[in-house]
Amino acid sequence: MTPLVMVTSCPPTRLLASLLHRGTQQASKFQLHTGTPCAVKDYYEVLVLGGGCGGIAMTSRMKKKVGAENIAIIEPSEKHFYQPLWTLVGAGAKQLSSSGRSMASVIPSGVEWIKSRVVDLEPDKNCVYIDTGKEVTYPFRTLPVSLSYKVKFFLPSLSNLIQIKGLPEGFRYPKIGSNYSSKTVEKTWKALQDFKEGNAVFTFPNTPIKCAGAPQKIMYLSEAYFRKTGKRSYANIIFNTSLGAIFGVKKYADALEEIIKARNLQVNYRENLIEVRPDKQEAVFENLDSPGETKVISYEMLHVTPPMGPPDVIRESPVADAAGWVDVDKETLQHKKYPNIFGIGDCTNLPTSKTAAAIAAQSGILDKTISKIMRNEKPVNKYDGYTSCPLVTNYNRVILAEFDYSAQPLETFPFDQSKERLSMYVMKADMMPFLYWNGLLKGYWGGPAILRKVLHLGRI
Ligand code: FAD
Ligand code: UQ1
């Protein structure tokens, strides 16, 4: 499988690239999403790399601008997942099947689906390489890029990556799960159900991660499950986190600390999981402030949040910053060096928490940025870093954290969102999936900014 160089002597076109991270599958032929093998055109007005949340949202939006026939999307996977539901799947409150839909059903009709994996980018030549073994050329004038985190130990290529010793093989054993992959999320629920007595251990790695609230959400749900099933007095609940605080926004951190105290949860800071011994049910942690100092904890249940990082295809390409993320302007989402490249989603170096909610807000701004650039005008709309983390604290309660680049609350509703609320749980569990599939992915939902203004009578 050799990626081939592409020739770029075609007329200028626009390329929308949304490169996403779960490149674990390979395709051997080009297909329309009808499943029909077809020839690939040698250029597109817009080329989207990756059919994740950001990629599909931008494909829908670009279709309205340039027409479906001028867009292609490169995506290897058959399935698109609504990952925010995995927190509830891991706690047994939702089925994994309800979090996924066929990729064919979410790619906007008429857009060409190139069922392949991007293996290299040459933005200086306006080239993208794919893994079909064929030579293809995607000349472009405008390239928005949207990438995601690579969940490190779930991918086959592990070179240069920080790994946890004993994983991923350890997932073959019982008592261990992770909500961060469709392959391991149901194991979390199994471990919860099988819990008898001992330590229930939850981890947070020493890397940036997507949805930084998710590692502790499953802890609160587990505690609630133990209470519900009469096992609470047999469980010692431990959250070992590499971070030095429970949450990055003080208002919500204060509320979470209260809950932690009231529910007798043990939180240990600066503790990084470095090894799992699944045959002995032991987890090994290193204290980040005393390198080399390790601690072994026996577990009856272990929830692992894996280390994450930029996908290799981006990290090794010229579109990356020094840390490997797509290097974009934090307000316009335009690439800092290549004006025809744009970024959205987890793959970017936008200094905010990586969530689908953030992508919703970014998609609205990026849409406007691209409209301006297509008219040779200067982009004026600015992304403020809006992101949201519905902190599920029980089977019927959520603290809805919403904040911006400055880590200041930016709340949609005119009540104190740091309080646990049933209404916010209903929104998270039942309304957000609908908004995701029918609003965000279809290019209609650009985040709650307008709603926020209305509910706050224009004051925010
Ligand atoms: P993804 O949606 O991850 O898409 C990646 C796509 O890229 C995949 O389709 C993949 O197949 C494709 N791809 C990979 N490599 C290649 C390649 N080389 N070439 C082409 N295609 C490729 N967000 C919230 O807003 N609220 C929440 O409550 C929330 N909870 C979460 C809980 C969990 C457990 C998890 C895991 C995530 C949660 N998130 C939440 C985060 C949210 O799901 C992500 O931020 C969002 O899905 C990222 O979207 P993306 O488009 O950047 O990448
Ligand atoms: C949001 O826009 C969004 O994207 C669809 C989510 O995705 C999972 C969310 O969890 C949240 C909270 C938002 C923000 C929306 C509102 C109405 C506050």
PDB file of C-alpha atoms and ligand atoms in Angstrom, residues 18-24 49-55 74-77 79-87 103 116-119 146-149 179-181 210-211 214 217 308 311 313 344-347 354-359 388-390 428 436, ligand 1:
ATOM      1  CA  SER A  18     -11.529  17.468   7.879  1.00  0.00           C
ATOM      2  CA  LEU A  19      -8.942  14.983   9.009  1.00  0.00           C
ATOM      3  CA  LEU A  20      -9.997  12.814  11.829  1.00  0.00           C
ATOM      4  CA  HIS A  21      -8.259  10.307  13.960  1.00  0.00           C
ATOM      5  CA  ARG A  22      -9.677   6.836  14.121  1.00  0.00           C
ATOM      6  CA  GLY A  23      -7.775   5.572  11.110  1.00  0.00           C
ATOM      7  CA  THR A  24      -7.903   1.914  12.027  1.00  0.00           C
ATOM      8  CA  LEU A  49     -11.016  14.546   5.303  1.00  0.00           C
ATOM      9  CA  GLY A  50     -12.742  12.459   7.924  1.00  0.00           C
ATOM     10  CA  GLY A  51     -16.418  11.901   8.624  1.00  0.00           C
ATOM     11  CA  GLY A  52     -16.504  12.609  12.363  1.00  0.00           C
ATOM     12  CA  CYS A  53     -18.520  15.286  14.083  1.00  0.00           C
ATOM     13  CA  GLY A  54     -16.588  18.255  12.620  1.00  0.00           C
ATOM     14  CA  GLY A  55     -16.184  16.672   9.190  1.00  0.00           C
ATOM     15  CA  ILE A  74     -12.408  10.904   2.717  1.00  0.00           C
ATOM     16  CA  GLU A  75     -13.402   8.613   5.578  1.00  0.00           C
ATOM     17  CA  PRO A  76     -12.439   4.956   6.124  1.00  0.00           C
ATOM     18  CA  SER A  77     -15.008   3.952   8.723  1.00  0.00           C
ATOM     19  CA  LYS A  79     -19.779   3.797  11.294  1.00  0.00           C
ATOM     20  CA  HIS A  80     -20.215   7.267  12.777  1.00  0.00           C
ATOM     21  CA  PHE A  81     -20.515   7.455  16.576  1.00  0.00           C
ATOM     22  CA  TYR A  82     -22.110  10.032  18.842  1.00  0.00           C
ATOM     23  CA  GLN A  83     -19.341   9.660  21.433  1.00  0.00           C
ATOM     24  CA  PRO A  84     -20.916  11.817  24.183  1.00  0.00           C
ATOM     25  CA  LEU A  85     -23.408   9.004  24.751  1.00  0.00           C
ATOM     26  CA  TRP A  86     -20.626   6.601  25.771  1.00  0.00           C
ATOM     27  CA  THR A  87     -20.594   8.021  29.315  1.00  0.00           C
ATOM     28  CA  MET A 103     -21.497   6.528   7.851  1.00  0.00           C
ATOM     29  CA  SER A 116     -10.183   5.473   2.345  1.00  0.00           C
ATOM     30  CA  ARG A 117      -7.701   6.783   4.850  1.00  0.00           C
ATOM     31  CA  VAL A 118      -5.626   9.941   4.451  1.00  0.00           C
ATOM     32  CA  VAL A 119      -1.986   8.971   4.905  1.00  0.00           C
ATOM     33  CA  SER A 146     -10.819  19.189  11.166  1.00  0.00           C
ATOM     34  CA  LEU A 147      -9.043  16.540  13.104  1.00  0.00           C
ATOM     35  CA  SER A 148      -9.511  14.601  16.250  1.00  0.00           C
ATOM     36  CA  TYR A 149      -7.507  13.181  19.099  1.00  0.00           C
ATOM     37  CA  ASN A 179     -15.663   4.753  27.871  1.00  0.00           C
ATOM     38  CA  TYR A 180     -13.243   6.199  25.314  1.00  0.00           C
ATOM     39  CA  SER A 181     -13.768   3.526  22.653  1.00  0.00           C
ATOM     40  CA  LYS A 210     -11.203  15.078  24.620  1.00  0.00           C
ATOM     41  CA  CYS A 211     -14.092  15.823  26.955  1.00  0.00           C
ATOM     42  CA  ALA A 214     -15.770  12.230  31.073  1.00  0.00           C
ATOM     43  CA  LYS A 217     -18.507  11.453  35.111  1.00  0.00           C
ATOM     44  CA  MET A 308      -4.329  10.921  23.675  1.00  0.00           C
ATOM     45  CA  PRO A 311      -3.046  11.715  14.768  1.00  0.00           C
ATOM     46  CA  VAL A 313      -0.957  11.936   9.667  1.00  0.00           C
ATOM     47  CA  ILE A 344     -12.234  22.433  13.325  1.00  0.00           C
ATOM     48  CA  GLY A 345     -12.555  19.952  16.158  1.00  0.00           C
ATOM     49  CA  ASP A 346     -10.304  17.842  18.320  1.00  0.00           C
ATOM     50  CA  CYS A 347      -7.348  17.893  15.894  1.00  0.00           C
ATOM     51  CA  LYS A 354     -12.317  19.471  22.977  1.00  0.00           C
ATOM     52  CA  THR A 355     -16.016  18.617  22.749  1.00  0.00           C
ATOM     53  CA  ALA A 356     -18.839  18.207  20.239  1.00  0.00           C
ATOM     54  CA  ALA A 357     -20.419  21.296  21.792  1.00  0.00           C
ATOM     55  CA  ALA A 358     -17.254  23.255  20.939  1.00  0.00           C
ATOM     56  CA  ILE A 359     -17.419  21.893  17.383  1.00  0.00           C
ATOM     57  CA  SER A 388     -19.498  22.707  27.163  1.00  0.00           C
ATOM     58  CA  CYS A 389     -19.224  19.699  29.407  1.00  0.00           C
ATOM     59  CA  PRO A 390     -22.424  18.217  30.799  1.00  0.00           C
ATOM     60  CA  LYS A 428     -27.911  15.671  27.979  1.00  0.00           C
ATOM     61  CA  TYR A 436     -26.524  16.264  17.256  1.00  0.00           C
TER      62      TYR A 436
HETATM   63  P1  FAD B   1     -14.334  12.443  15.645  1.00  0.00           P
HETATM   64  O1  FAD B   1     -15.791  12.649  15.784  1.00  0.00           O
HETATM   65  O2  FAD B   1     -13.638  11.584  16.614  1.00  0.00           O
HETATM   66  O3  FAD B   1     -14.105  11.880  14.172  1.00  0.00           O
HETATM   67  C1  FAD B   1     -12.954  11.227  13.723  1.00  0.00           C
HETATM   68  C2  FAD B   1     -13.188  10.664  12.294  1.00  0.00           C
HETATM   69  O4  FAD B   1     -11.987  10.696  11.494  1.00  0.00           O
HETATM   70  C3  FAD B   1     -13.604   9.243  12.354  1.00  0.00           C
HETATM   71  O5  FAD B   1     -14.778   9.078  11.615  1.00  0.00           O
HETATM   72  C4  FAD B   1     -12.413   8.497  11.764  1.00  0.00           C
HETATM   73  O6  FAD B   1     -12.790   7.313  11.150  1.00  0.00           O
HETATM   74  C5  FAD B   1     -11.839   9.492  10.782  1.00  0.00           C
HETATM   75  N1  FAD B   1     -10.396   9.324  10.490  1.00  0.00           N
HETATM   76  C6  FAD B   1      -9.406   8.993  11.336  1.00  0.00           C
HETATM   77  N2  FAD B   1      -8.226   8.959  10.728  1.00  0.00           N
HETATM   78  C7  FAD B   1      -8.462   9.274   9.438  1.00  0.00           C
HETATM   79  C8  FAD B   1      -7.621   9.412   8.306  1.00  0.00           C
HETATM   80  N3  FAD B   1      -6.316   9.183   8.371  1.00  0.00           N
HETATM   81  N4  FAD B   1      -8.198   9.757   7.140  1.00  0.00           N
HETATM   82  C9  FAD B   1      -9.536   9.997   7.062  1.00  0.00           C
HETATM   83  N5  FAD B   1     -10.367   9.873   8.120  1.00  0.00           N
HETATM   84  C10 FAD B   1      -9.831   9.525   9.289  1.00  0.00           C
HETATM   85  N6  FAD B   1     -18.487  16.180  23.718  1.00  0.00           N
HETATM   86  C11 FAD B   1     -19.529  16.955  24.149  1.00  0.00           C
HETATM   87  O7  FAD B   1     -19.817  17.974  23.533  1.00  0.00           O
HETATM   88  N7  FAD B   1     -20.266  16.623  25.246  1.00  0.00           N
HETATM   89  C12 FAD B   1     -20.034  15.492  25.934  1.00  0.00           C
HETATM   90  O8  FAD B   1     -20.729  15.199  26.900  1.00  0.00           O
HETATM   91  C13 FAD B   1     -18.960  14.633  25.507  1.00  0.00           C
HETATM   92  N8  FAD B   1     -18.693  13.493  26.156  1.00  0.00           N
HETATM   93  C14 FAD B   1     -17.759  12.628  25.664  1.00  0.00           C
HETATM   94  C15 FAD B   1     -17.571  11.430  26.300  1.00  0.00           C
HETATM   95  C16 FAD B   1     -16.665  10.507  25.805  1.00  0.00           C
HETATM   96  C17 FAD B   1     -16.472   9.211  26.518  1.00  0.00           C
HETATM   97  C18 FAD B   1     -15.944  10.800  24.614  1.00  0.00           C
HETATM   98  C19 FAD B   1     -14.997   9.786  24.032  1.00  0.00           C
HETATM   99  C20 FAD B   1     -16.101  12.017  23.984  1.00  0.00           C
HETATM  100  C21 FAD B   1     -17.008  12.954  24.497  1.00  0.00           C
HETATM  101  N9  FAD B   1     -17.202  14.202  23.904  1.00  0.00           N
HETATM  102  C22 FAD B   1     -18.199  15.025  24.359  1.00  0.00           C
HETATM  103  C23 FAD B   1     -16.239  14.688  22.893  1.00  0.00           C
HETATM  104  C24 FAD B   1     -16.740  14.607  21.464  1.00  0.00           C
HETATM  105  O9  FAD B   1     -17.299  13.349  21.214  1.00  0.00           O
HETATM  106  C25 FAD B   1     -15.572  14.878  20.520  1.00  0.00           C
HETATM  107  O10 FAD B   1     -14.980  16.101  20.870  1.00  0.00           O
HETATM  108  C26 FAD B   1     -16.018  14.931  19.071  1.00  0.00           C
HETATM  109  O11 FAD B   1     -16.675  13.752  18.690  1.00  0.00           O
HETATM  110  C27 FAD B   1     -14.810  15.144  18.173  1.00  0.00           C
HETATM  111  O12 FAD B   1     -15.218  15.259  16.861  1.00  0.00           O
HETATM  112  P2  FAD B   1     -14.141  15.308  15.693  1.00  0.00           P
HETATM  113  O13 FAD B   1     -14.888  15.585  14.429  1.00  0.00           O
HETATM  114  O14 FAD B   1     -13.042  16.236  16.025  1.00  0.00           O
HETATM  115  O15 FAD B   1     -13.563  13.829  15.670  1.00  0.00           O
END
